[in-house]
C-alpha cells in the first residue's frame, strides 16, 4: 500500500499497512497422535509461518509434516530435507531424500518451540520449507531443517506427525502479507 501526500488516512488503511502476518489457522491439541490443519493455505499468499509450541509424550524424536489437499495427506515419497542439529554432546547433520514426510523439528517431553516457514504451498509448484527449533529444558538443543516437497500440486493444509508418542500444545499458522 502506498500513501500519497495530502490523502486522508483511515484506521483501516493504517491497520492494513501495519499487519504483516494474518492468522489463518490454529489448533490446540492435547495428546494427539497427529495434528491436521485444513484450509489454511490459499493462492492469496505465497509465504506462511507455522509456530509450534508444546511437548511430546515420550522421548525425543522428530516431528514431521505432510502437506494436505482437501483433507487428505500427500504421503508420496517426494519429500527431501537436510538438517543441522546444534547439540553440544551430539551435533549432527544429514540429508534425507525420497521421504513420505519432511522432518522439521525434534520433539521433547520438556519443550518444543519452532517456527516453520513454508513457501508457495497453494500453488502448483514444488513447496520449500525451513525451520528453526529449540527442544528440551535441562539440556536445550537447537536445530535447523530445510527441504522441499517436489510435487507441482496445490495444497491447502498440513499434518504434523510426532515420531513417537503424542503432541500437546499450540500450533498457529500465519500468512505473510505480500508487499504492496
GROMACS .gro file of N, CA and C in nm:
model
  540
    1UNK      N    1   0.084  -0.116   0.000
    1UNK     CA    2   0.000   0.000   0.000
    1UNK      C    3   0.089   0.123   0.000
    2UNK      N    4   0.064   0.213  -0.091
    2UNK     CA    5   0.141   0.338  -0.100
    2UNK      C    6   0.053   0.452  -0.050
    3UNK      N    7   0.112   0.536   0.033
    3UNK     CA    8   0.041   0.652   0.083
    3UNK      C    9   0.083   0.774   0.002
    4UNK      N   10  -0.012   0.861  -0.028
    4UNK     CA   11   0.014   0.979  -0.110
    4UNK      C   12  -0.006   1.103  -0.022
    5UNK      N   13   0.088   1.198  -0.032
    5UNK     CA   14   0.079   1.322   0.045
    5UNK      C   15  -0.054   1.390   0.018
    6UNK      N   16  -0.116   1.437   0.124
    6UNK     CA   17  -0.243   1.508   0.113
    6UNK      C   18  -0.365   1.418   0.120
    7UNK      N   19  -0.345   1.286   0.121
    7UNK     CA   20  -0.456   1.192   0.127
    7UNK      C   21  -0.490   1.164   0.273
    8UNK      N   22  -0.620   1.160   0.303
    8UNK     CA   23  -0.665   1.128   0.438
    8UNK      C   24  -0.653   0.979   0.462
    9UNK      N   25  -0.586   0.944   0.571
    9UNK     CA   26  -0.570   0.803   0.607
    9UNK      C   27  -0.676   0.762   0.707
   10UNK      N   28  -0.732   0.646   0.687
   10UNK     CA   29  -0.829   0.592   0.781
   10UNK      C   30  -0.761   0.489   0.871
   11UNK      N   31  -0.828   0.453   0.978
   11UNK     CA   32  -0.775   0.349   1.066
   11UNK      C   33  -0.758   0.219   0.989
   12UNK      N   34  -0.851   0.188   0.899
   12UNK     CA   35  -0.842   0.066   0.819
   12UNK      C   36  -0.717   0.069   0.731
   13UNK      N   37  -0.685   0.186   0.672
   13UNK     CA   38  -0.564   0.198   0.590
   13UNK      C   39  -0.440   0.166   0.672
   14UNK      N   40  -0.432   0.226   0.791
   14UNK     CA   41  -0.316   0.204   0.876
   14UNK      C   42  -0.307   0.061   0.926
   15UNK      N   43  -0.419   0.004   0.966
   15UNK     CA   44  -0.419  -0.135   1.013
   15UNK      C   45  -0.374  -0.230   0.902
   16UNK      N   46  -0.422  -0.207   0.781
   16UNK     CA   47  -0.382  -0.292   0.669
   16UNK      C   48  -0.233  -0.280   0.641
   17UNK      N   49  -0.178  -0.161   0.656
   17UNK     CA   50  -0.036  -0.140   0.629
   17UNK      C   51   0.052  -0.198   0.739
   18UNK      N   52   0.003  -0.198   0.862
   18UNK     CA   53   0.084  -0.241   0.975
   18UNK      C   54   0.083  -0.392   0.998
   19UNK      N   55  -0.020  -0.459   0.954
   19UNK     CA   56  -0.033  -0.602   0.980
   19UNK      C   57   0.046  -0.679   0.875
   20UNK      N   58   0.158  -0.737   0.917
   20UNK     CA   59   0.242  -0.812   0.824
   20UNK      C   60   0.203  -0.960   0.821
   21UNK      N   61   0.148  -1.011   0.931
   21UNK     CA   62   0.107  -1.150   0.939
   21UNK      C   63  -0.043  -1.158   0.963
   22UNK      N   64  -0.110  -1.242   0.886
   22UNK     CA   65  -0.253  -1.263   0.904
   22UNK      C   66  -0.275  -1.404   0.958
   23UNK      N   67  -0.344  -1.419   1.073
   23UNK     CA   68  -0.370  -1.554   1.124
   23UNK      C   69  -0.465  -1.628   1.030
   24UNK      N   70  -0.429  -1.752   0.993
   24UNK     CA   71  -0.512  -1.828   0.900
   24UNK      C   72  -0.545  -1.969   0.951
   25UNK      N   73  -0.493  -2.008   1.067
   25UNK     CA   74  -0.524  -2.139   1.121
   25UNK      C   75  -0.465  -2.157   1.259
   26UNK      N   76  -0.531  -2.240   1.340
   26UNK     CA   77  -0.482  -2.268   1.474
   26UNK      C   78  -0.535  -2.403   1.522
   27UNK      N   79  -0.458  -2.465   1.610
   27UNK     CA   80  -0.502  -2.589   1.674
   27UNK      C   81  -0.438  -2.596   1.811
   28UNK      N   82  -0.512  -2.646   1.909
   28UNK     CA   83  -0.461  -2.664   2.045
   28UNK      C   84  -0.479  -2.809   2.087
   29UNK      N   85  -0.401  -2.899   2.028
   29UNK     CA   86  -0.420  -3.042   2.057
   29UNK      C   87  -0.373  -3.081   2.196
   30UNK      N   88  -0.433  -3.186   2.249
   30UNK     CA   89  -0.392  -3.244   2.376
   30UNK      C   90  -0.386  -3.395   2.358
   31UNK      N   91  -0.265  -3.450   2.365
   31UNK     CA   92  -0.248  -3.594   2.349
   31UNK      C   93  -0.282  -3.644   2.209
   32UNK      N   94  -0.249  -3.566   2.106
   32UNK     CA   95  -0.285  -3.601   1.969
   32UNK      C   96  -0.175  -3.680   1.899
   33UNK      N   97  -0.211  -3.788   1.832
   33UNK     CA   98  -0.116  -3.867   1.755
   33UNK      C   99  -0.071  -3.791   1.630
   34UNK      N  100  -0.159  -3.710   1.574
   34UNK     CA  101  -0.126  -3.621   1.463
   34UNK      C  102  -0.205  -3.492   1.482
   35UNK      N  103  -0.160  -3.386   1.417
   35UNK     CA  104  -0.230  -3.257   1.422
   35UNK      C  105  -0.248  -3.210   1.279
   36UNK      N  106  -0.373  -3.201   1.234
   36UNK     CA  107  -0.401  -3.155   1.098
   36UNK      C  108  -0.471  -3.020   1.102
   37UNK      N  109  -0.427  -2.931   1.015
   37UNK     CA  110  -0.495  -2.802   0.996
   37UNK      C  111  -0.528  -2.792   0.848
   38UNK      N  112  -0.657  -2.785   0.819
   38UNK     CA  113  -0.705  -2.779   0.682
   38UNK      C  114  -0.740  -2.636   0.642
   39UNK      N  115  -0.741  -2.610   0.514
   39UNK     CA  116  -0.787  -2.482   0.456
   39UNK      C  117  -0.712  -2.360   0.510
   40UNK      N  118  -0.585  -2.375   0.541
   40UNK     CA  119  -0.508  -2.261   0.591
   40UNK      C  120  -0.420  -2.199   0.482
   41UNK      N  121  -0.394  -2.271   0.374
   41UNK     CA  122  -0.314  -2.219   0.263
   41UNK      C  123  -0.406  -2.183   0.147
   42UNK      N  124  -0.378  -2.072   0.082
   42UNK     CA  125  -0.453  -2.033  -0.038
   42UNK      C  126  -0.359  -1.959  -0.132
   43UNK      N  127  -0.402  -1.940  -0.254
   43UNK     CA  128  -0.320  -1.870  -0.352
   43UNK      C  129  -0.313  -1.720  -0.325
   44UNK      N  130  -0.388  -1.672  -0.226
   44UNK     CA  131  -0.382  -1.530  -0.187
   44UNK      C  132  -0.245  -1.493  -0.133
   45UNK      N  133  -0.179  -1.588  -0.065
   45UNK     CA  134  -0.049  -1.563  -0.003
   45UNK      C  135   0.054  -1.663  -0.057
   46UNK      N  136   0.180  -1.622  -0.058
   46UNK     CA  137   0.288  -1.710  -0.103
   46UNK      C  138   0.364  -1.774   0.012
   47UNK      N  139   0.382  -1.700   0.123
   47UNK     CA  140   0.467  -1.745   0.233
   47UNK      C  141   0.384  -1.757   0.361
   48UNK      N  142   0.407  -1.866   0.433
   48UNK     CA  143   0.337  -1.892   0.559
   48UNK      C  144   0.437  -1.923   0.669
   49UNK      N  145   0.403  -1.887   0.792
   49UNK     CA  146   0.480  -1.925   0.909
   49UNK      C  147   0.393  -2.012   0.998
   50UNK      N  148   0.447  -2.125   1.040
   50UNK     CA  149   0.378  -2.215   1.133
   50UNK      C  150   0.456  -2.211   1.263
   51UNK      N  151   0.391  -2.165   1.370
   51UNK     CA  152   0.453  -2.163   1.502
   51UNK      C  153   0.403  -2.283   1.582
   52UNK      N  154   0.497  -2.357   1.638
   52UNK     CA  155   0.466  -2.477   1.716
   52UNK      C  156   0.523  -2.459   1.856
   53UNK      N  157   0.441  -2.485   1.957
   53UNK     CA  158   0.487  -2.478   2.095
   53UNK      C  159   0.419  -2.590   2.172
   54UNK      N  160   0.496  -2.671   2.243
   54UNK     CA  161   0.434  -2.776   2.323
   54UNK      C  162   0.532  -2.883   2.363
   55UNK      N  163   0.482  -3.005   2.380
   55UNK     CA  164   0.562  -3.120   2.422
   55UNK      C  165   0.512  -3.245   2.350
   56UNK      N  166   0.598  -3.348   2.345
   56UNK     CA  167   0.552  -3.479   2.305
   56UNK      C  168   0.555  -3.568   2.428
   57UNK      N  169   0.477  -3.675   2.424
   57UNK     CA  170   0.457  -3.754   2.546
   57UNK      C  171   0.573  -3.848   2.579
   58UNK      N  172   0.652  -3.888   2.480
   58UNK     CA  173   0.760  -3.981   2.508
   58UNK      C  174   0.887  -3.943   2.433
   59UNK      N  175   0.999  -3.950   2.502
   59UNK     CA  176   1.130  -3.938   2.439
   59UNK      C  177   1.158  -3.809   2.367
   60UNK      N  178   1.248  -3.820   2.272
   60UNK     CA  179   1.291  -3.709   2.190
   60UNK      C  180   1.298  -3.761   2.047
   61UNK      N  181   1.206  -3.716   1.962
   61UNK     CA  182   1.201  -3.770   1.826
   61UNK      C  183   1.160  -3.660   1.728
   62UNK      N  184   1.189  -3.680   1.600
   62UNK     CA  185   1.150  -3.580   1.500
   62UNK      C  186   0.998  -3.563   1.493
   63UNK      N  187   0.957  -3.442   1.464
   63UNK     CA  188   0.818  -3.414   1.429
   63UNK      C  189   0.819  -3.379   1.282
   64UNK      N  190   0.741  -3.453   1.205
   64UNK     CA  191   0.740  -3.438   1.060
   64UNK      C  192   0.612  -3.368   1.015
   65UNK      N  193   0.614  -3.326   0.889
   65UNK     CA  194   0.500  -3.258   0.829
   65UNK      C  195   0.469  -3.322   0.695
   66UNK      N  196   0.339  -3.335   0.667
   66UNK     CA  197   0.291  -3.375   0.535
   66UNK      C  198   0.194  -3.267   0.487
   67UNK      N  199   0.203  -3.234   0.362
   67UNK     CA  200   0.107  -3.142   0.302
   67UNK      C  201  -0.025  -3.215   0.279
   68UNK      N  202  -0.136  -3.138   0.277
   68UNK     CA  203  -0.270  -3.194   0.259
   68UNK      C  204  -0.343  -3.119   0.149
   69UNK      N  205  -0.432  -3.189   0.082
   69UNK     CA  206  -0.525  -3.127  -0.013
   69UNK      C  207  -0.662  -3.186   0.012
   70UNK      N  208  -0.759  -3.100   0.033
   70UNK     CA  209  -0.898  -3.144   0.057
   70UNK      C  210  -0.907  -3.249   0.167
   71UNK      N  211  -0.829  -3.233   0.275
   71UNK     CA  212  -0.837  -3.320   0.390
   71UNK      C  213  -0.759  -3.450   0.381
   72UNK      N  214  -0.680  -3.469   0.273
   72UNK     CA  215  -0.602  -3.592   0.257
   72UNK      C  216  -0.453  -3.560   0.252
   73UNK      N  217  -0.374  -3.633   0.332
   73UNK     CA  218  -0.228  -3.615   0.334
   73UNK      C  219  -0.166  -3.666   0.205
   74UNK      N  220  -0.061  -3.598   0.159
   74UNK     CA  221   0.022  -3.649   0.049
   74UNK      C  222   0.139  -3.722   0.112
   75UNK      N  223   0.134  -3.854   0.112
   75UNK     CA  224   0.240  -3.934   0.173
   75UNK      C  225   0.330  -3.998   0.067
   76UNK      N  226   0.331  -3.937  -0.051
   76UNK     CA  227   0.420  -3.987  -0.157
   76UNK      C  228   0.566  -3.967  -0.114
   77UNK      N  229   0.657  -4.036  -0.177
   77UNK     CA  230   0.799  -4.028  -0.141
   77UNK      C  231   0.868  -3.913  -0.215
   78UNK      N  232   0.810  -3.796  -0.207
   78UNK     CA  233   0.862  -3.679  -0.279
   78UNK      C  234   0.912  -3.569  -0.187
   79UNK      N  235   0.937  -3.602  -0.060
   79UNK     CA  236   0.990  -3.506   0.035
   79UNK      C  237   1.140  -3.530   0.052
   80UNK      N  238   1.215  -3.422   0.065
   80UNK     CA  239   1.359  -3.432   0.091
   80UNK      C  240   1.398  -3.320   0.186
   81UNK      N  241   1.496  -3.345   0.273
   81UNK     CA  242   1.538  -3.241   0.366
   81UNK      C  243   1.681  -3.262   0.411
   82UNK      N  244   1.739  -3.153   0.458
   82UNK     CA  245   1.868  -3.159   0.524
   82UNK      C  246   1.853  -3.098   0.662
   83UNK      N  247   1.943  -3.132   0.752
   83UNK     CA  248   1.932  -3.083   0.889
   83UNK      C  249   2.069  -3.054   0.946
   84UNK      N  250   2.069  -2.962   1.041
   84UNK     CA  251   2.185  -2.934   1.125
   84UNK      C  252   2.132  -2.925   1.267
   85UNK      N  253   2.183  -3.009   1.355
   85UNK     CA  254   2.141  -3.007   1.495
   85UNK      C  255   2.260  -2.961   1.579
   86UNK      N  256   2.238  -2.854   1.653
   86UNK     CA  257   2.342  -2.793   1.736
   86UNK      C  258   2.324  -2.843   1.879
   87UNK      N  259   2.383  -2.958   1.906
   87UNK     CA  260   2.375  -3.022   2.036
   87UNK      C  261   2.519  -3.040   2.085
   88UNK      N  262   2.557  -2.979   2.195
   88UNK     CA  263   2.695  -2.987   2.241
   88UNK      C  264   2.747  -3.130   2.260
   89UNK      N  265   2.660  -3.223   2.297
   89UNK     CA  266   2.706  -3.360   2.322
   89UNK      C  267   2.698  -3.448   2.198
   90UNK      N  268   2.613  -3.412   2.101
   90UNK     CA  269   2.598  -3.496   1.980
   90UNK      C  270   2.553  -3.413   1.862
   91UNK      N  271   2.637  -3.324   1.810
   91UNK     CA  272   2.596  -3.245   1.693
   91UNK      C  273   2.574  -3.338   1.573
   92UNK      N  274   2.488  -3.293   1.482
   92UNK     CA  275   2.455  -3.380   1.369
   92UNK      C  276   2.421  -3.297   1.246
   93UNK      N  277   2.444  -3.358   1.131
   93UNK     CA  278   2.393  -3.305   1.005
   93UNK      C  279   2.362  -3.424   0.918
   94UNK      N  280   2.264  -3.408   0.829
   94UNK     CA  281   2.224  -3.521   0.745
   94UNK      C  282   2.142  -3.471   0.627
   95UNK      N  283   2.126  -3.558   0.530
   95UNK     CA  284   2.042  -3.536   0.413
   95UNK      C  285   1.953  -3.658   0.399
   96UNK      N  286   1.824  -3.635   0.377
   96UNK     CA  287   1.729  -3.745   0.357
   96UNK      C  288   1.647  -3.714   0.231
   97UNK      N  289   1.640  -3.810   0.140
   97UNK     CA  290   1.561  -3.793   0.017
   97UNK      C  291   1.462  -3.908   0.005
   98UNK      N  292   1.363  -3.891  -0.083
   98UNK     CA  293   1.265  -3.997  -0.105
   98UNK      C  294   1.182  -4.029   0.018
   99UNK      N  295   1.150  -3.928   0.098
   99UNK     CA  296   1.076  -3.947   0.223
   99UNK      C  297   0.926  -3.927   0.202
  100UNK      N  298   0.845  -3.986   0.291
  100UNK     CA  299   0.700  -3.972   0.283
  100UNK      C  300   0.648  -3.855   0.368
  101UNK      N  301   0.740  -3.782   0.430
  101UNK     CA  302   0.708  -3.660   0.506
  101UNK      C  303   0.838  -3.584   0.522
  102UNK      N  304   0.829  -3.463   0.572
  102UNK     CA  305   0.950  -3.383   0.592
  102UNK      C  306   0.968  -3.356   0.741
  103UNK      N  307   1.078  -3.404   0.798
  103UNK     CA  308   1.109  -3.376   0.938
  103UNK      C  309   1.147  -3.229   0.950
  104UNK      N  310   1.094  -3.160   1.052
  104UNK     CA  311   1.118  -3.016   1.065
  104UNK      C  312   1.161  -2.973   1.204
  105UNK      N  313   1.159  -3.064   1.300
  105UNK     CA  314   1.199  -3.028   1.436
  105UNK      C  315   1.214  -3.156   1.517
  106UNK      N  316   1.282  -3.146   1.630
  106UNK     CA  317   1.292  -3.257   1.723
  106UNK      C  318   1.201  -3.226   1.841
  107UNK      N  319   1.110  -3.318   1.869
  107UNK     CA  320   1.019  -3.301   1.981
  107UNK      C  321   1.085  -3.342   2.111
  108UNK      N  322   1.030  -3.298   2.223
  108UNK     CA  323   1.085  -3.329   2.354
  108UNK      C  324   0.973  -3.335   2.455
  109UNK      N  325   0.993  -3.417   2.560
  109UNK     CA  326   0.895  -3.420   2.668
  109UNK      C  327   0.902  -3.292   2.750
  110UNK      N  328   1.015  -3.219   2.742
  110UNK     CA  329   1.029  -3.096   2.818
  110UNK      C  330   0.973  -2.975   2.745
  111UNK      N  331   1.003  -2.961   2.617
  111UNK     CA  332   0.960  -2.842   2.543
  111UNK      C  333   0.996  -2.857   2.397
  112UNK      N  334   0.910  -2.807   2.312
  112UNK     CA  335   0.942  -2.787   2.171
  112UNK      C  336   0.885  -2.652   2.132
  113UNK      N  337   0.971  -2.570   2.073
  113UNK     CA  338   0.926  -2.443   2.019
  113UNK      C  339   0.991  -2.428   1.883
  114UNK      N  340   0.910  -2.403   1.780
  114UNK     CA  341   0.964  -2.397   1.644
  114UNK      C  342   0.889  -2.297   1.560
  115UNK      N  343   0.959  -2.245   1.461
  115UNK     CA  344   0.895  -2.166   1.354
  115UNK      C  345   0.932  -2.233   1.223
  116UNK      N  346   0.830  -2.269   1.147
  116UNK     CA  347   0.847  -2.332   1.017
  116UNK      C  348   0.796  -2.234   0.912
  117UNK      N  349   0.878  -2.205   0.812
  117UNK     CA  350   0.837  -2.119   0.702
  117UNK      C  351   0.811  -2.208   0.581
  118UNK      N  352   0.696  -2.188   0.519
  118UNK     CA  353   0.653  -2.268   0.404
  118UNK      C  354   0.631  -2.173   0.287
  119UNK      N  355   0.693  -2.204   0.173
  119UNK     CA  356   0.682  -2.117   0.056
  119UNK      C  357   0.595  -2.180  -0.053
  120UNK      N  358   0.492  -2.109  -0.091
  120UNK     CA  359   0.406  -2.138  -0.206
  120UNK      C  360   0.336  -2.274  -0.202
  121UNK      N  361   0.278  -2.313  -0.088
  121UNK     CA  362   0.213  -2.444  -0.083
  121UNK      C  363   0.085  -2.454  -0.165
  122UNK      N  364   0.016  -2.342  -0.186
  122UNK     CA  365  -0.113  -2.347  -0.257
  122UNK      C  366  -0.098  -2.326  -0.407
  123UNK      N  367   0.025  -2.316  -0.455
  123UNK     CA  368   0.048  -2.302  -0.598
  123UNK      C  369   0.095  -2.436  -0.653
  124UNK      N  370   0.072  -2.462  -0.778
  124UNK     CA  371   0.110  -2.589  -0.839
  124UNK      C  372   0.257  -2.588  -0.878
  125UNK      N  373   0.341  -2.573  -0.777
  125UNK     CA  374   0.488  -2.573  -0.792
  125UNK      C  375   0.544  -2.648  -0.671
  126UNK      N  376   0.670  -2.694  -0.678
  126UNK     CA  377   0.729  -2.754  -0.558
  126UNK      C  378   0.726  -2.657  -0.439
  127UNK      N  379   0.706  -2.711  -0.320
  127UNK     CA  380   0.696  -2.632  -0.198
  127UNK      C  381   0.825  -2.646  -0.118
  128UNK      N  382   0.879  -2.531  -0.072
  128UNK     CA  383   1.000  -2.538   0.011
  128UNK      C  384   0.967  -2.506   0.156
  129UNK      N  385   1.053  -2.557   0.245
  129UNK     CA  386   1.035  -2.543   0.389
  129UNK      C  387   1.168  -2.506   0.452
  130UNK      N  388   1.161  -2.436   0.565
  130UNK     CA  389   1.278  -2.422   0.651
  130UNK      C  390   1.227  -2.401   0.792
  131UNK      N  391   1.304  -2.450   0.888
  131UNK     CA  392   1.260  -2.438   1.027
  131UNK      C  393   1.380  -2.414   1.118
  132UNK      N  394   1.349  -2.354   1.230
  132UNK     CA  395   1.444  -2.336   1.339
  132UNK      C  396   1.368  -2.375   1.465
  133UNK      N  397   1.429  -2.459   1.547
  133UNK     CA  398   1.358  -2.504   1.667
  133UNK      C  399   1.453  -2.509   1.786
  134UNK      N  400   1.393  -2.512   1.904
  134UNK     CA  401   1.464  -2.541   2.027
  134UNK      C  402   1.383  -2.649   2.100
  135UNK      N  403   1.452  -2.745   2.157
  135UNK     CA  404   1.385  -2.853   2.228
  135UNK      C  405   1.454  -2.882   2.360
  136UNK      N  406   1.376  -2.924   2.457
  136UNK     CA  407   1.431  -2.961   2.587
  136UNK      C  408   1.436  -2.844   2.683
  137UNK      N  409   1.451  -2.875   2.811
  137UNK     CA  410   1.457  -2.770   2.914
  137UNK      C  411   1.585  -2.777   2.995
  138UNK      N  412   1.630  -2.896   3.032
  138UNK     CA  413   1.751  -2.904   3.113
  138UNK      C  414   1.878  -2.899   3.028
  139UNK      N  415   1.874  -2.955   2.908
  139UNK     CA  416   1.985  -2.950   2.812
  139UNK      C  417   1.928  -2.911   2.676
  140UNK      N  418   1.891  -2.785   2.659
  140UNK     CA  419   1.824  -2.747   2.535
  140UNK      C  420   1.912  -2.767   2.412
  141UNK      N  421   1.847  -2.802   2.303
  141UNK     CA  422   1.911  -2.826   2.175
  141UNK      C  423   1.841  -2.738   2.072
  142UNK      N  424   1.917  -2.682   1.979
  142UNK     CA  425   1.854  -2.611   1.869
  142UNK      C  426   1.892  -2.677   1.738
  143UNK      N  427   1.810  -2.656   1.638
  143UNK     CA  428   1.839  -2.716   1.509
  143UNK      C  429   1.773  -2.640   1.396
  144UNK      N  430   1.818  -2.673   1.276
  144UNK     CA  431   1.768  -2.611   1.154
  144UNK      C  432   1.741  -2.721   1.053
  145UNK      N  433   1.626  -2.716   0.992
  145UNK     CA  434   1.590  -2.807   0.884
  145UNK      C  435   1.554  -2.723   0.762
  146UNK      N  436   1.580  -2.776   0.644
  146UNK     CA  437   1.538  -2.714   0.519
  146UNK      C  438   1.505  -2.826   0.423
  147UNK      N  439   1.406  -2.804   0.338
  147UNK     CA  440   1.372  -2.911   0.246
  147UNK      C  441   1.270  -2.869   0.144
  148UNK      N  442   1.224  -2.970   0.070
  148UNK     CA  443   1.132  -2.946  -0.040
  148UNK      C  444   1.036  -3.064  -0.055
  149UNK      N  445   0.917  -3.033  -0.101
  149UNK     CA  446   0.821  -3.133  -0.146
  149UNK      C  447   0.815  -3.114  -0.297
  150UNK      N  448   0.875  -3.205  -0.371
  150UNK     CA  449   0.896  -3.188  -0.514
  150UNK      C  450   0.778  -3.241  -0.596
  151UNK      N  451   0.662  -3.180  -0.572
  151UNK     CA  452   0.541  -3.213  -0.646
  151UNK      C  453   0.477  -3.082  -0.688
  152UNK      N  454   0.441  -3.072  -0.812
  152UNK     CA  455   0.379  -2.949  -0.863
  152UNK      C  456   0.227  -2.958  -0.851
  153UNK      N  457   0.180  -2.959  -0.728
  153UNK     CA  458   0.037  -2.961  -0.696
  153UNK      C  459   0.009  -2.855  -0.591
  154UNK      N  460  -0.116  -2.813  -0.584
  154UNK     CA  461  -0.157  -2.714  -0.484
  154UNK      C  462  -0.209  -2.787  -0.360
  155UNK      N  463  -0.172  -2.735  -0.241
  155UNK     CA  464  -0.215  -2.793  -0.114
  155UNK      C  465  -0.279  -2.685  -0.029
  156UNK      N  466  -0.377  -2.724   0.055
  156UNK     CA  467  -0.447  -2.625   0.137
  156UNK      C  468  -0.430  -2.646   0.287
  157UNK      N  469  -0.349  -2.744   0.327
  157UNK     CA  470  -0.328  -2.769   0.469
  157UNK      C  471  -0.209  -2.859   0.493
  158UNK      N  472  -0.195  -2.904   0.618
  158UNK     CA  473  -0.081  -2.988   0.656
  158UNK      C  474  -0.116  -3.072   0.777
  159UNK      N  475  -0.035  -3.174   0.800
  159UNK     CA  476  -0.044  -3.258   0.919
  159UNK      C  477   0.092  -3.264   0.984
  160UNK      N  478   0.099  -3.245   1.116
  160UNK     CA  479   0.221  -3.266   1.195
  160UNK      C  480   0.213  -3.406   1.256
  161UNK      N  481   0.327  -3.478   1.250
  161UNK     CA  482   0.329  -3.617   1.293
  161UNK      C  483   0.448  -3.639   1.387
  162UNK      N  484   0.423  -3.656   1.518
  162UNK     CA  485   0.535  -3.688   1.609
  162UNK      C  486   0.592  -3.825   1.576
  163UNK      N  487   0.726  -3.837   1.582
  163UNK     CA  488   0.791  -3.965   1.556
  163UNK      C  489   0.758  -4.070   1.660
  164UNK      N  490   0.726  -4.027   1.781
  164UNK     CA  491   0.682  -4.119   1.885
  164UNK      C  492   0.591  -4.042   1.980
  165UNK      N  493   0.502  -4.113   2.044
  165UNK     CA  494   0.413  -4.052   2.141
  165UNK      C  495   0.308  -3.961   2.078
  166UNK      N  496   0.260  -3.868   2.160
  166UNK     CA  497   0.156  -3.775   2.117
  166UNK      C  498   0.201  -3.632   2.142
  167UNK      N  499   0.132  -3.538   2.080
  167UNK     CA  500   0.167  -3.396   2.091
  167UNK      C  501   0.060  -3.322   2.170
  168UNK      N  502   0.104  -3.236   2.260
  168UNK     CA  503   0.016  -3.146   2.334
  168UNK      C  504   0.075  -3.007   2.321
  169UNK      N  505  -0.008  -2.909   2.285
  169UNK     CA  506   0.043  -2.773   2.273
  169UNK      C  507  -0.040  -2.685   2.185
  170UNK      N  508   0.028  -2.598   2.113
  170UNK     CA  509  -0.037  -2.497   2.030
  170UNK      C  510   0.032  -2.493   1.893
  171UNK      N  511  -0.049  -2.488   1.788
  171UNK     CA  512   0.002  -2.472   1.651
  171UNK      C  513  -0.074  -2.356   1.590
  172UNK      N  514  -0.001  -2.257   1.544
  172UNK     CA  515  -0.064  -2.139   1.482
  172UNK      C  516  -0.004  -2.117   1.344
  173UNK      N  517  -0.089  -2.081   1.250
  173UNK     CA  518  -0.045  -2.058   1.112
  173UNK      C  519  -0.075  -1.913   1.076
  174UNK      N  520   0.027  -1.847   1.020
  174UNK     CA  521   0.016  -1.707   0.977
  174UNK      C  522   0.055  -1.697   0.830
  175UNK      N  523  -0.020  -1.617   0.757
  175UNK     CA  524   0.016  -1.586   0.618
  175UNK      C  525   0.090  -1.453   0.618
  176UNK      N  526   0.197  -1.446   0.543
  176UNK     CA  527   0.271  -1.321   0.531
  176UNK      C  528   0.207  -1.234   0.422
  177UNK      N  529   0.180  -1.112   0.459
  177UNK     CA  530   0.119  -1.018   0.365
  177UNK      C  531   0.217  -0.988   0.254
  178UNK      N  532   0.167  -0.987   0.130
  178UNK     CA  533   0.252  -0.951   0.017
  178UNK      C  534   0.280  -0.802   0.020
  179UNK      N  535   0.399  -0.763  -0.018
  179UNK     CA  536   0.433  -0.621  -0.027
  179UNK      C  537   0.345  -0.554  -0.131
  180UNK      N  538   0.304  -0.433  -0.101
  180UNK     CA  539   0.217  -0.360  -0.194
  180UNK      C  540   0.297  -0.302  -0.308
   0.00000   0.00000   0.00000
